[in-house]
PDB file of C-alpha atoms in Angstrom:
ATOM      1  CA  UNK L1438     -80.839 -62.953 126.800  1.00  0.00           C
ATOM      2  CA  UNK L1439     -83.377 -64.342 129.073  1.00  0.00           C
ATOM      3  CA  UNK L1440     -83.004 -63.640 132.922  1.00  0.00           C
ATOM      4  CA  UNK L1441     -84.507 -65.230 135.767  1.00  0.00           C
ATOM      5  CA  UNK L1442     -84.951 -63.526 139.052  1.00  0.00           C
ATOM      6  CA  UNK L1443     -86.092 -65.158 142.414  1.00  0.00           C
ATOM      7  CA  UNK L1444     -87.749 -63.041 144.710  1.00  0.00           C
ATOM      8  CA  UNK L1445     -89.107 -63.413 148.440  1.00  0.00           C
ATOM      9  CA  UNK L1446     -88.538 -63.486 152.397  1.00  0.00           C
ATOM     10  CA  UNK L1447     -85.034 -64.852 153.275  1.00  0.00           C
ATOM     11  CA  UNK L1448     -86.691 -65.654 156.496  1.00  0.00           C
ATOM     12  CA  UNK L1449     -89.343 -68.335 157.531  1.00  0.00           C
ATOM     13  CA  UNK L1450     -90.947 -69.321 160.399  1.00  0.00           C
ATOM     14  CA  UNK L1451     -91.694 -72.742 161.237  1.00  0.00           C
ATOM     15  CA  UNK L1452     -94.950 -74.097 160.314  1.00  0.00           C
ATOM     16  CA  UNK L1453     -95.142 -71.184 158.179  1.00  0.00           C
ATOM     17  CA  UNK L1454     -95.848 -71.311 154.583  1.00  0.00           C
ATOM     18  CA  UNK L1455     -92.959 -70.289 152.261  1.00  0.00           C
ATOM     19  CA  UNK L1456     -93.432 -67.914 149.616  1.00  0.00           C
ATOM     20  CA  UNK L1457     -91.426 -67.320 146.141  1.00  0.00           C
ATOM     21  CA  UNK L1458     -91.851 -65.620 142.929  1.00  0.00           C
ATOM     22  CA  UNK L1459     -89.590 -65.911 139.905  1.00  0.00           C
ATOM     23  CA  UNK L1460     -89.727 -62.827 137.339  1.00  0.00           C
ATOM     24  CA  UNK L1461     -88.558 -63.774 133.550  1.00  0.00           C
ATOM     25  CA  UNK L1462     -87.146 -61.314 131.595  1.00  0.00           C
ATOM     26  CA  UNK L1463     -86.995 -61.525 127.385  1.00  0.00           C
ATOM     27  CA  UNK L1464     -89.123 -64.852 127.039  1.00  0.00           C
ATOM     28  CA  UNK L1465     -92.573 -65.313 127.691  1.00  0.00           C
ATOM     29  CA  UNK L1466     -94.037 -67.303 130.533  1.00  0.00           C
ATOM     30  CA  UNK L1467     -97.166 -68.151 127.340  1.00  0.00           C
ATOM     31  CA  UNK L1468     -94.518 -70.206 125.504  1.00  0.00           C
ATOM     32  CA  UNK L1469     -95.380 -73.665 124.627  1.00  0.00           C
ATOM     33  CA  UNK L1470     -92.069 -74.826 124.052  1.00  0.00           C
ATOM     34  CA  UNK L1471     -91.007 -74.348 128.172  1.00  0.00           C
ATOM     35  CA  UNK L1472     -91.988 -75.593 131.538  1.00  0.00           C
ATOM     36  CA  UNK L1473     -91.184 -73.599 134.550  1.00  0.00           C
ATOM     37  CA  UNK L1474     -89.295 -75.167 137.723  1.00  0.00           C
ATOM     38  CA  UNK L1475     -88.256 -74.718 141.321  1.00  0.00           C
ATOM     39  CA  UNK L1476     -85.479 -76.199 142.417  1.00  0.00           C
ATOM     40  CA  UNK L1477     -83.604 -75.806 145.696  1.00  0.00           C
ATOM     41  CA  UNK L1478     -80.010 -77.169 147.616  1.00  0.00           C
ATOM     42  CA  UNK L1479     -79.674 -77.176 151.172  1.00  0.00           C
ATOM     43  CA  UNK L1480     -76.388 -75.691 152.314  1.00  0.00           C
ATOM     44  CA  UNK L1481     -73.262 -78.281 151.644  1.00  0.00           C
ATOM     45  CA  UNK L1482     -75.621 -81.106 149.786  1.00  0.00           C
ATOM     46  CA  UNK L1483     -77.143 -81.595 146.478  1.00  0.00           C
ATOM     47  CA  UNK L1484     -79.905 -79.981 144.328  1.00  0.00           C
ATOM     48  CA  UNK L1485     -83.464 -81.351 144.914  1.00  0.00           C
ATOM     49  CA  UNK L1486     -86.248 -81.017 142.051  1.00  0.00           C
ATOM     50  CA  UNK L1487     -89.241 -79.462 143.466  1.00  0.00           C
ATOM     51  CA  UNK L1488     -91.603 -79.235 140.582  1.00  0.00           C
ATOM     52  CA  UNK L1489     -92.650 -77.427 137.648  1.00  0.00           C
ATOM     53  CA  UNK L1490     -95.307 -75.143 136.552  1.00  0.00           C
ATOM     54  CA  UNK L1491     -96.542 -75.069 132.401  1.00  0.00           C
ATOM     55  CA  UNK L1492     -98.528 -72.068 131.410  1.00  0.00           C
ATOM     56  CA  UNK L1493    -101.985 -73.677 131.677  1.00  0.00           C
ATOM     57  CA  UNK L1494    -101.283 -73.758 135.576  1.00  0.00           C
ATOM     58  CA  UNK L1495    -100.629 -77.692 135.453  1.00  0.00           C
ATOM     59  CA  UNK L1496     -98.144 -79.052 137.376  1.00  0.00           C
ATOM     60  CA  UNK L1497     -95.626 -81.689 138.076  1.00  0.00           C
ATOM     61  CA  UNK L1498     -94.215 -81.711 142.011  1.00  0.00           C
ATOM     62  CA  UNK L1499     -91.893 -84.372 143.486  1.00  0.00           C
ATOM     63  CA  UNK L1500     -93.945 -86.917 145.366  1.00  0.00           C
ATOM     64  CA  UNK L1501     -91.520 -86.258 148.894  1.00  0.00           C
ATOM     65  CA  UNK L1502     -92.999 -82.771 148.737  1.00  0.00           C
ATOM     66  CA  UNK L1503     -96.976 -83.328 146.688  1.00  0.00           C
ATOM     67  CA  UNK L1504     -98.615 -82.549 149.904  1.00  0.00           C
ATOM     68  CA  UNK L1505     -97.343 -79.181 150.723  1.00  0.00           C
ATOM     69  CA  UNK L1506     -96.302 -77.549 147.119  1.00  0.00           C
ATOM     70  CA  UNK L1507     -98.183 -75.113 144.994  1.00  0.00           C
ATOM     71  CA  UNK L1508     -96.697 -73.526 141.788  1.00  0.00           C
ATOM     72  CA  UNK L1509     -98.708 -71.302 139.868  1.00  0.00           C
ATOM     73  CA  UNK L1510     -98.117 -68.761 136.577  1.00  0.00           C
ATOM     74  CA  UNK L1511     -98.755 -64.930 136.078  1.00  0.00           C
ATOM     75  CA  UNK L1512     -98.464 -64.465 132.403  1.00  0.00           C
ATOM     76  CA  UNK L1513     -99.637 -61.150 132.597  1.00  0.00           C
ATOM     77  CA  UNK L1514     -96.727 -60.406 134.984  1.00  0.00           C
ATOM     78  CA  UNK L1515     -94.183 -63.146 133.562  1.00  0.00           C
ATOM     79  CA  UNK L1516     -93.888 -64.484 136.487  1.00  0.00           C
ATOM     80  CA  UNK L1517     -94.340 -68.045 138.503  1.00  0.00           C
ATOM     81  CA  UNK L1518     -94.900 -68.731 141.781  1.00  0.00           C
ATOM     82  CA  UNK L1519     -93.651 -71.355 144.946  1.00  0.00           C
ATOM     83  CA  UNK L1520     -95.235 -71.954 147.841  1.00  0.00           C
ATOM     84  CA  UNK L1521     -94.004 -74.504 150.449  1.00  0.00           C
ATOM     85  CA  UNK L1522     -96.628 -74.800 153.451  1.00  0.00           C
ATOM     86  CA  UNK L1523     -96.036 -76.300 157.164  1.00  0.00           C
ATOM     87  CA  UNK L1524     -92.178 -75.398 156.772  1.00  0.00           C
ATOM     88  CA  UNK L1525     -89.361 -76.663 159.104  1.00  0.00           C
ATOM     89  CA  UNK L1526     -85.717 -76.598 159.422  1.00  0.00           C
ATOM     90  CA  UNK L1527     -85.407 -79.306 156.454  1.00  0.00           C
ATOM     91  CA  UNK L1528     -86.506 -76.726 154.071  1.00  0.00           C
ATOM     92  CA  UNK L1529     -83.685 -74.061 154.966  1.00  0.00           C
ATOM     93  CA  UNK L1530     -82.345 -73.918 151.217  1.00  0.00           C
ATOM     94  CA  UNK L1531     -80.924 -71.935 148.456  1.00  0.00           C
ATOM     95  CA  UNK L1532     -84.126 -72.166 146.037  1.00  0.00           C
ATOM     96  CA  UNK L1533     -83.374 -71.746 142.461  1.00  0.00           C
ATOM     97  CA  UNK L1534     -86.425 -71.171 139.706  1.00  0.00           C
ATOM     98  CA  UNK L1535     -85.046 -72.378 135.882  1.00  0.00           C
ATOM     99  CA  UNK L1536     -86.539 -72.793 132.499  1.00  0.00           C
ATOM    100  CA  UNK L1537     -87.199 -76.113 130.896  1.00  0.00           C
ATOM    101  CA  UNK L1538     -86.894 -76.280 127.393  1.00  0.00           C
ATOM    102  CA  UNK L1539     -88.128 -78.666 124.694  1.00  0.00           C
ATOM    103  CA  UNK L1540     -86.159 -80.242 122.486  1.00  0.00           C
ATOM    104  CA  UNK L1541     -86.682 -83.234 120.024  1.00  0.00           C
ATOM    105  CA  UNK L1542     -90.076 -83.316 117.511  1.00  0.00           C
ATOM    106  CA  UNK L1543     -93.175 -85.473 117.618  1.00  0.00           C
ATOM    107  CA  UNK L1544     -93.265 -87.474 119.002  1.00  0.00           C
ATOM    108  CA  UNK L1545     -90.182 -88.455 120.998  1.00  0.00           C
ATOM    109  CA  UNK L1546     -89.710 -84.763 123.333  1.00  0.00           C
ATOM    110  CA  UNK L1547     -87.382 -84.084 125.882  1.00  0.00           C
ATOM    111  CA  UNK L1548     -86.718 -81.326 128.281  1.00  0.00           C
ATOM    112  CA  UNK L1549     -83.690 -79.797 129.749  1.00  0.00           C
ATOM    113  CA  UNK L1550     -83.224 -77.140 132.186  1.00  0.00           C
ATOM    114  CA  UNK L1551     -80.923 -74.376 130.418  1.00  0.00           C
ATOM    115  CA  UNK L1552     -81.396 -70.797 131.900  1.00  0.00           C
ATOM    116  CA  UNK L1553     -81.366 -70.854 136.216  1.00  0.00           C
ATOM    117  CA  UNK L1554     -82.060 -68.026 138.328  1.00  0.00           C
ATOM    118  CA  UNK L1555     -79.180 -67.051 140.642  1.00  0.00           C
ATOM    119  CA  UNK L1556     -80.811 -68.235 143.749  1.00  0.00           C
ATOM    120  CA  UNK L1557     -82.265 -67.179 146.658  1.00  0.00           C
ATOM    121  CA  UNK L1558     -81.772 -68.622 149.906  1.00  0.00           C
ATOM    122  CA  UNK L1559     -84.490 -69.321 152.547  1.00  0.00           C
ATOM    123  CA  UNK L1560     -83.572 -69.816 156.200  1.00  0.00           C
ATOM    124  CA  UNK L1561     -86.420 -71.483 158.291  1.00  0.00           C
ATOM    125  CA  UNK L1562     -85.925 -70.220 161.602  1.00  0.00           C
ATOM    126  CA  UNK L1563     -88.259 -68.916 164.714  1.00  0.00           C
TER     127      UNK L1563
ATOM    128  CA  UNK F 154     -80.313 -90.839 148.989  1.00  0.00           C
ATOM    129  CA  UNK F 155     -80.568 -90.152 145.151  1.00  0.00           C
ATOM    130  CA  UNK F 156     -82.397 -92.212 142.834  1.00  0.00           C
ATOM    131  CA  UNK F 157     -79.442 -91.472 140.652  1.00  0.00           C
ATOM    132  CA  UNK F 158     -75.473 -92.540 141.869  1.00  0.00           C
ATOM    133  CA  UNK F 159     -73.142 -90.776 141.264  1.00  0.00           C
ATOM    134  CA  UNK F 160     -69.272 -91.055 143.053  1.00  0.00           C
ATOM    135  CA  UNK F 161     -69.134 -88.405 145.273  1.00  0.00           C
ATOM    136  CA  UNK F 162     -65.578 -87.711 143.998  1.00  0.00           C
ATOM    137  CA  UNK F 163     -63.200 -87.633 141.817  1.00  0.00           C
ATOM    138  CA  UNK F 164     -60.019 -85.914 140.347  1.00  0.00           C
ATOM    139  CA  UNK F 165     -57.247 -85.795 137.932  1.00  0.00           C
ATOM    140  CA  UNK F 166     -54.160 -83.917 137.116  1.00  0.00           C
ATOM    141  CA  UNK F 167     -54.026 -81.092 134.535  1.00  0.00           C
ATOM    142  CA  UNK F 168     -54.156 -82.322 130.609  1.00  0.00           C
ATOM    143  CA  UNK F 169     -56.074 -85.778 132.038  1.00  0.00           C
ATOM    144  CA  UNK F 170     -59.170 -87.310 130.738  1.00  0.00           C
ATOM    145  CA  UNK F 171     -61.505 -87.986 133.545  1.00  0.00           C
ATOM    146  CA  UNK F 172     -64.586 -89.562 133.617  1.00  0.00           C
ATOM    147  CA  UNK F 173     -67.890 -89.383 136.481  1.00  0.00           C
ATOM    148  CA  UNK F 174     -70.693 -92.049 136.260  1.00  0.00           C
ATOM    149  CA  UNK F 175     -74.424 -91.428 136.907  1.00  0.00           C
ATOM    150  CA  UNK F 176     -76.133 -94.752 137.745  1.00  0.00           C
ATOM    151  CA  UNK F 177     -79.997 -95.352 137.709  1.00  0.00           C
ATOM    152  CA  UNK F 178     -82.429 -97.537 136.433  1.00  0.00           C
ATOM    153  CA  UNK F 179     -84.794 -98.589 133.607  1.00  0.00           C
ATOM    154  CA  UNK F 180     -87.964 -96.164 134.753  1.00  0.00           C
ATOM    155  CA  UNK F 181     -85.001 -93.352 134.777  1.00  0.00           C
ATOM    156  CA  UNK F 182     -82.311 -93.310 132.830  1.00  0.00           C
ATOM    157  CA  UNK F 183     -83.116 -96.368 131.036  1.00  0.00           C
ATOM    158  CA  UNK F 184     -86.141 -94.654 129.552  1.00  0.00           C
ATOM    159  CA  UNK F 185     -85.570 -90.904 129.216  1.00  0.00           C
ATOM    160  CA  UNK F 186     -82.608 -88.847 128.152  1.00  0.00           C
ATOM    161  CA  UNK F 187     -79.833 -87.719 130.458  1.00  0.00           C
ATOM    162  CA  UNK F 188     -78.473 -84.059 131.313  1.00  0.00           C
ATOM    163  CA  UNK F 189     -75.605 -82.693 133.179  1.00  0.00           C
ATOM    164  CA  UNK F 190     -74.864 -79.525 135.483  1.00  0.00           C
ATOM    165  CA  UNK F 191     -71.851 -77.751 136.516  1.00  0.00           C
ATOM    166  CA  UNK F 192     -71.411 -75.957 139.417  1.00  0.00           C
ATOM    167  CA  UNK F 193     -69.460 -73.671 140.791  1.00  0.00           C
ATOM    168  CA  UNK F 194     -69.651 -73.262 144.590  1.00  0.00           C
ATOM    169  CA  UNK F 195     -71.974 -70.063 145.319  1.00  0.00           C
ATOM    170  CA  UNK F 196     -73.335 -69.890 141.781  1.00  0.00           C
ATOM    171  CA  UNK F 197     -76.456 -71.694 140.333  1.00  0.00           C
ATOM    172  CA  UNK F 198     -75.623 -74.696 137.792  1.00  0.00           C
ATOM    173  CA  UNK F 199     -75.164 -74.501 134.359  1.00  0.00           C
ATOM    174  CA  UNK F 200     -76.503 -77.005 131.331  1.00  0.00           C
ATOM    175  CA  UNK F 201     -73.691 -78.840 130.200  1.00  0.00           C
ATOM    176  CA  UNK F 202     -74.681 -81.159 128.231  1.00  0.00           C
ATOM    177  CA  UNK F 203     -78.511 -82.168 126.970  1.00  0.00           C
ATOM    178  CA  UNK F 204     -80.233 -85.145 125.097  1.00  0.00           C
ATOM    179  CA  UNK F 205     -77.568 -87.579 126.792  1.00  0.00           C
ATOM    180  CA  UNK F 206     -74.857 -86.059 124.669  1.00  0.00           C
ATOM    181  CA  UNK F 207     -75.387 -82.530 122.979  1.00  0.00           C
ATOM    182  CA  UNK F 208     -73.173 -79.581 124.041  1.00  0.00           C
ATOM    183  CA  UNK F 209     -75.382 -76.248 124.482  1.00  0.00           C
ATOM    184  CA  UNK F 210     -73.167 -73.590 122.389  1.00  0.00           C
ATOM    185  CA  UNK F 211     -70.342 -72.191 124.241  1.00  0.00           C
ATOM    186  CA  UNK F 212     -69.735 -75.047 126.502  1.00  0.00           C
ATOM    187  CA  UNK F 213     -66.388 -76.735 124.763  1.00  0.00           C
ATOM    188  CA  UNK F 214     -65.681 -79.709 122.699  1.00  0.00           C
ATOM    189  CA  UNK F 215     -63.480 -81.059 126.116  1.00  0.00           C
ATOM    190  CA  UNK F 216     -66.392 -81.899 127.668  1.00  0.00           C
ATOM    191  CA  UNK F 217     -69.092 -84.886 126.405  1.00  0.00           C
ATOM    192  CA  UNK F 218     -71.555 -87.473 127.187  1.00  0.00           C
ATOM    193  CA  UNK F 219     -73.189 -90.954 127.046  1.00  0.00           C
ATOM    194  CA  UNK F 220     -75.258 -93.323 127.884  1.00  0.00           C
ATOM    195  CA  UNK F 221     -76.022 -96.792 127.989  1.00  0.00           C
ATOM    196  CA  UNK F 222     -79.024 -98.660 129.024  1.00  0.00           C
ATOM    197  CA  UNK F 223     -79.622 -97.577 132.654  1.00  0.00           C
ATOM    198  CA  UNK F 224     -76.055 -95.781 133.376  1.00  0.00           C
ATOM    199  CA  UNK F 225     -74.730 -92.154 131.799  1.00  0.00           C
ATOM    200  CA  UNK F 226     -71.134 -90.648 131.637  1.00  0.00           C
ATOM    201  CA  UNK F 227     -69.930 -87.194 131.594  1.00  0.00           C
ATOM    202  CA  UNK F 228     -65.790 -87.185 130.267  1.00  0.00           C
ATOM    203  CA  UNK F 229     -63.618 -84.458 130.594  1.00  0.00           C
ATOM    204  CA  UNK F 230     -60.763 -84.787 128.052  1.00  0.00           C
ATOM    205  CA  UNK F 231     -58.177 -82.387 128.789  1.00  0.00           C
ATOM    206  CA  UNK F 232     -58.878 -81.219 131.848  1.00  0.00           C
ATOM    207  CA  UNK F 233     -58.149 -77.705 133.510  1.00  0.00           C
ATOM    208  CA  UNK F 234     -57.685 -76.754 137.232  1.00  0.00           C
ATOM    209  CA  UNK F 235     -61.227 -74.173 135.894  1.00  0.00           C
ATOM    210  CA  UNK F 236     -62.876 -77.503 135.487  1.00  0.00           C
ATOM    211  CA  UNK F 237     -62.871 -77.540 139.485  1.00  0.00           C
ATOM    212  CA  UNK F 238     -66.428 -78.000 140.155  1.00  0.00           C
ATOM    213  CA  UNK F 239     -69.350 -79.896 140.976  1.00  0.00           C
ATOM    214  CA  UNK F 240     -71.321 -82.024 138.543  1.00  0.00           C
ATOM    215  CA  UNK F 241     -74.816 -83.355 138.651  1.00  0.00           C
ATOM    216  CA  UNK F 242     -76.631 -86.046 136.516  1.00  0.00           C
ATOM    217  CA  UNK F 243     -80.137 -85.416 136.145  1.00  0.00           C
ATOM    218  CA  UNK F 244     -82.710 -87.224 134.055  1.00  0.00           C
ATOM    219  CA  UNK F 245     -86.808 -87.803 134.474  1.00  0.00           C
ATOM    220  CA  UNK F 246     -88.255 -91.043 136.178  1.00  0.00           C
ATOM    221  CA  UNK F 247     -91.512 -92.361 135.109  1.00  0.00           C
ATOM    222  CA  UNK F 248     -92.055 -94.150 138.071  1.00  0.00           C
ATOM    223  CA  UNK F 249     -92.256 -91.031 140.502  1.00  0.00           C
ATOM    224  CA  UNK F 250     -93.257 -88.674 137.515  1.00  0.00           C
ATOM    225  CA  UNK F 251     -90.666 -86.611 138.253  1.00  0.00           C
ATOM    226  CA  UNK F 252     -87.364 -85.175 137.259  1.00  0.00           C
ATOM    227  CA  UNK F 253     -84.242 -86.402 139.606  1.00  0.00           C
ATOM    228  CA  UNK F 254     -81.166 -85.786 140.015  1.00  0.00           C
ATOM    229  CA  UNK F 255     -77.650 -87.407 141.243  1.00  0.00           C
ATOM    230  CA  UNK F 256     -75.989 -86.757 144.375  1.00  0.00           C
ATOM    231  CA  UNK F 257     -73.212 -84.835 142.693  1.00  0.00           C
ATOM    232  CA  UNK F 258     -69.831 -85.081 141.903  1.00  0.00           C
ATOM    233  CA  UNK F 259     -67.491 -83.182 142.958  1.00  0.00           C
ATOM    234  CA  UNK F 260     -63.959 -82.718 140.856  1.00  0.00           C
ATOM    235  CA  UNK F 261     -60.672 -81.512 141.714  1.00  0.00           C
ATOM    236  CA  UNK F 262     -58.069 -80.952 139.725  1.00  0.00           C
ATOM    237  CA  UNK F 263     -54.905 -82.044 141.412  1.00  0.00           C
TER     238      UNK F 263
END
């Protein structure tokens, strides 16, 4: 059964970059048939995509965030990476990594997030 | 504010069908498929339903989905004070090449 597992500090300081890891268990980060995603939900509101990782290294981010995001893969560890630079409050979160599987055939694909890590949250805080 | 609307509420008594709208537009949901989450408060969400209206296995026949040009349902038939939870649309947009999601809704089961 695949397993994510976010890892990282639970504390940030402003201006500071942010810095998570997600370690997959039983499926391999050199799939073709998955992307690999951060997402993250500030306390009481709802979840915010902030971009996904394939195992070439390219990317997808959400425009609102482009400027400061960096996701990058370890297949030799299984693992992908977040990091968030010039940090404030606004980015105190629960962050979440998750799979993205394929579905469909050639040529009409579609993608769906089915396994999610548990969370980790990140206070931003001096 | 979401690109996708959702209600931010809604509810319905034991044995009730209910249904939540996600709302969007043609370079969202009018173009791409539609998936819903479940959540549980403290827990990560779950895929409920994929591809607009496939049920991963395990998830039961009680819940299903739609869609129709630029709008998407989730229904509930039968619902169950464990269906107490909140629920999130979620689709890609071409436009921001990006995935989005709704603002969540959340149900209680009076």
């Amino acid at each position: 059964q695949v397993q994510l597992q976010e890892s990282g500090p639970g504390l940030v300081k402003p201006s500071q970059t942010l810095s998570l890891t997600c370690t997959v268990s039983d499926d391999s980060l050199s799939s073709d048939d998955s992307y690999w995603s951060w997402i993250r939900q500030p306390a009481g509101k709802g979840l915010e995509w902030i971009g996904r990782v394939y195992n070439s290294g390219s990317t997808n981010y959400n425009p609102s965030l482009k400027s400061r995001v960096a996701m990058s893969v370890d297949t030799s560890k299984n693992q992908f990476s977040l990091r968030l630079r010039s940090v404030t409050a606004a980015d105190t979160a629960v962050y979440y990594c998750a799979r993205e599987t394929v579905g469909g055939g050639d040529p009409w694909y579609y993608y769906y997030m089915d396994v999610w890590g548990k969370g980790t949250t990140v206070i931003v805080s001096s | 504010q979401s690109v996708l609307t959702q209600p931010p509420s809604a509810s319905g008594t034991p044995g009730q069908r209910v249904t939540i709208s996600c709302s969007g537009s043609s370079s969202n949901i009018g173009s791409n498929i539609v998936n819903w989450y479940q959540q549980f408060p403290g827990t990560a969400p779950k895929l409920l339903i994929y591809n607009n209206n496939q049920r991963p296995s395990g998830v039961p026949a009680r819940f299903s989905g739609s869609k129709s040009g630029t709008s998407a349902s989730l229904a509930i038939s039968g619902l169950q004070s464990d269906d107490e939870a909140d629920y999130y649309c979620a689709t890609w947009d071409d436009s921001l090449s990006g995935r989005v999601f709704g603002g969540g809704t959340r149900l209680t089961v009076l």
